GROMACS .gro file of C-alpha atoms in nm:
model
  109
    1UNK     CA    1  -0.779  14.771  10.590
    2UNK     CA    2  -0.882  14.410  10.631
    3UNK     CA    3  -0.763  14.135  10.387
    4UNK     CA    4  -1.109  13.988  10.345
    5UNK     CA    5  -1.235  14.014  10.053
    6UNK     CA    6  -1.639  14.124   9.976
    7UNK     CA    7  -1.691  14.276  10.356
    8UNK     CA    8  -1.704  14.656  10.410
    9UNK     CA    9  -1.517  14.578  10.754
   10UNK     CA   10  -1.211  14.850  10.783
   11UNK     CA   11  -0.911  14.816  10.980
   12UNK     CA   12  -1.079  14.843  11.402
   13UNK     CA   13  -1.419  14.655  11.257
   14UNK     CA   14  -1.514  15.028  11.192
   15UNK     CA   15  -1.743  15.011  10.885
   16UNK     CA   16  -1.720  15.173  10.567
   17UNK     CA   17  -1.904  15.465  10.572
   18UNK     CA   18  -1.826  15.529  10.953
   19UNK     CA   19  -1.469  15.518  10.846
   20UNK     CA   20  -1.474  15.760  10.526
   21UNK     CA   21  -1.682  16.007  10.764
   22UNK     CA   22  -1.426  16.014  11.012
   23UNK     CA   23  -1.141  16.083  10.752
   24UNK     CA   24  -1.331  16.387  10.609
   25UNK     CA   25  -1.396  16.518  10.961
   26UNK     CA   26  -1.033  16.433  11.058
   27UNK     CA   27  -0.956  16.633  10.721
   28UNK     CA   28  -1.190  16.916  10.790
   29UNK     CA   29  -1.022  16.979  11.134
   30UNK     CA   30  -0.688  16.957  11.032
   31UNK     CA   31  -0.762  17.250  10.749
   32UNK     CA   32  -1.036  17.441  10.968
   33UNK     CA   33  -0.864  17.821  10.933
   34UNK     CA   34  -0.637  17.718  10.694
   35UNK     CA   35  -0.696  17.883  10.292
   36UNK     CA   36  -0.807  17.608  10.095
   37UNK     CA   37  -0.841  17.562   9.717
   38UNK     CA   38  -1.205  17.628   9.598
   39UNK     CA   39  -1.198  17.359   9.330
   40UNK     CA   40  -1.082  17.112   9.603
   41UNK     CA   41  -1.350  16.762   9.672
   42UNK     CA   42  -1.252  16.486   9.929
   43UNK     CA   43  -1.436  16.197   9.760
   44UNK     CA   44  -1.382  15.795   9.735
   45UNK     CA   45  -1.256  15.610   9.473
   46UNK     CA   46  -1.609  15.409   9.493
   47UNK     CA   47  -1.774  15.709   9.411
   48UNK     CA   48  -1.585  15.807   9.136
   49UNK     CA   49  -1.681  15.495   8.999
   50UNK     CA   50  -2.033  15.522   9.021
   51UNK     CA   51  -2.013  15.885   8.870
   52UNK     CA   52  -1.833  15.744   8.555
   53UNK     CA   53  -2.036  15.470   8.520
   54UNK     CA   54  -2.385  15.685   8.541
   55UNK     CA   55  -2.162  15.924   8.276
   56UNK     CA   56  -2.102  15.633   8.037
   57UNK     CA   57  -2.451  15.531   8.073
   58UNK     CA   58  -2.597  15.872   7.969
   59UNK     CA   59  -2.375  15.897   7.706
   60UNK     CA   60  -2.573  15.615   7.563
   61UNK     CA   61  -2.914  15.745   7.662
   62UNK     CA   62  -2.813  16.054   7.451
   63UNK     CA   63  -2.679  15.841   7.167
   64UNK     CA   64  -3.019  15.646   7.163
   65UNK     CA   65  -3.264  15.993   7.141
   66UNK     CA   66  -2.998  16.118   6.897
   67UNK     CA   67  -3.050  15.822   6.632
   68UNK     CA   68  -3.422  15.805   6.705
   69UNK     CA   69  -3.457  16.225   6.631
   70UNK     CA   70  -3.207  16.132   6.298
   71UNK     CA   71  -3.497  15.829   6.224
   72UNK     CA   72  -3.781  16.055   6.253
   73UNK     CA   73  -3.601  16.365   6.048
   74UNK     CA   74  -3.557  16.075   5.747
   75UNK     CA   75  -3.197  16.022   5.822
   76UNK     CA   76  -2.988  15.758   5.829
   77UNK     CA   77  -3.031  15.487   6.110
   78UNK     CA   78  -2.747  15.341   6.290
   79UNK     CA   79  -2.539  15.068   6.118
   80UNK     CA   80  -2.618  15.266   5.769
   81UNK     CA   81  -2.243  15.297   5.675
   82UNK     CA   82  -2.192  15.608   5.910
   83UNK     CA   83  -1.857  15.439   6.035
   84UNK     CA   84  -2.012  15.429   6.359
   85UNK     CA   85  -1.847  15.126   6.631
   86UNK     CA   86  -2.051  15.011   6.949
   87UNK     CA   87  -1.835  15.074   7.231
   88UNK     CA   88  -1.814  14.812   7.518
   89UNK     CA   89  -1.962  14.883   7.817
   90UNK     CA   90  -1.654  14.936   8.078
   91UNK     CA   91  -1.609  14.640   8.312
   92UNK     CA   92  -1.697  14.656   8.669
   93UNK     CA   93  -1.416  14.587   8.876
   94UNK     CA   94  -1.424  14.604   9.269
   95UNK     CA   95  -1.236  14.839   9.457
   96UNK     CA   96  -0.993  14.789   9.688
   97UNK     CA   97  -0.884  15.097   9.842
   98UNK     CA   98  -0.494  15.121   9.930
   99UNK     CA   99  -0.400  15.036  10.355
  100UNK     CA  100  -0.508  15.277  10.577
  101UNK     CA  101  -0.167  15.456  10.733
  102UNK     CA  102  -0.221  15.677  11.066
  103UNK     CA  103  -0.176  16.049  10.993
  104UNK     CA  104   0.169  16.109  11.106
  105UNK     CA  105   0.090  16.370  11.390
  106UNK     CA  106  -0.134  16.102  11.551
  107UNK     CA  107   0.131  15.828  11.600
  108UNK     CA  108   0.245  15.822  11.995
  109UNK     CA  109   0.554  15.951  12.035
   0.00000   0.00000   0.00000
C-alpha cells in the first residue's frame, strides 16, 4: 500500500476497488474445489464500517418511533426520569488497511 494519505492509489497504482476484486478472485481460485465454511464472507474493513455505522444509525431511527408511539399512548417522553443517557454518535475514523504482502506461493523462487 502507498504511504499517501487520502488517495485510493494501492501498491502498482492499481486502484481500490480493482485491487479488492482481484484479492477475492485470487481467493476464489485458490479455494475453487476446496470445502469451504458456509458462514464464511471475504469483506473489507471499509465496509464493515459502513455496515456499523448504518446499524448505529437505525438503532436511533427505532429509538425515535419508539418514544414518539410511547408520546402518543400517554407515556412518558424522553428525559422524564426514565434513566435514559444519549449515546454519542461513534467517531469516524479513516481506514488504513494493513501492507499488502504477496501470497507466499506467488513469490519467484
Amino acid at each position: 500500500m502507498t504511504k499517501d494519505e487520502g488517495t485510493d492509489t494501492v501498491w502498482g497504482g492499481t486502484e481500490y476497488a480493482e485491487a479488492t476484486a482481484e484479492v477475492r478472485r485470487a481467493l476464489g481460485e485458490r479455494l475453487r474445489g476446496r470445502p469451504v465454511p458456509p458462514d464464511l464472507v471475504v469483506t473489507s474493513r471499509s465496509e464493515i464500517e459502513k455496515r456499523e455505522l448504518r446499524a448505529y444509525g437505525q438503532g436511533w431511527r427505532d429509538r425515535g418511533e419508539h418514544e414518539e408511539r410511547r408520546r402518543a399512548e400517554g407515556g412518558p417522553g424522553p428525559g422524564s426520569g426514565d434513566g435514559a443517557k444519549v449515546l454519542p454518535f461513534p467517531q469516524q475514523h479513516p481506514s488504513n488497511p494493513p501492507e499488502a504482502r504477496p501470497h507466499p506461493a506467488d513469490e519467484p523462487s
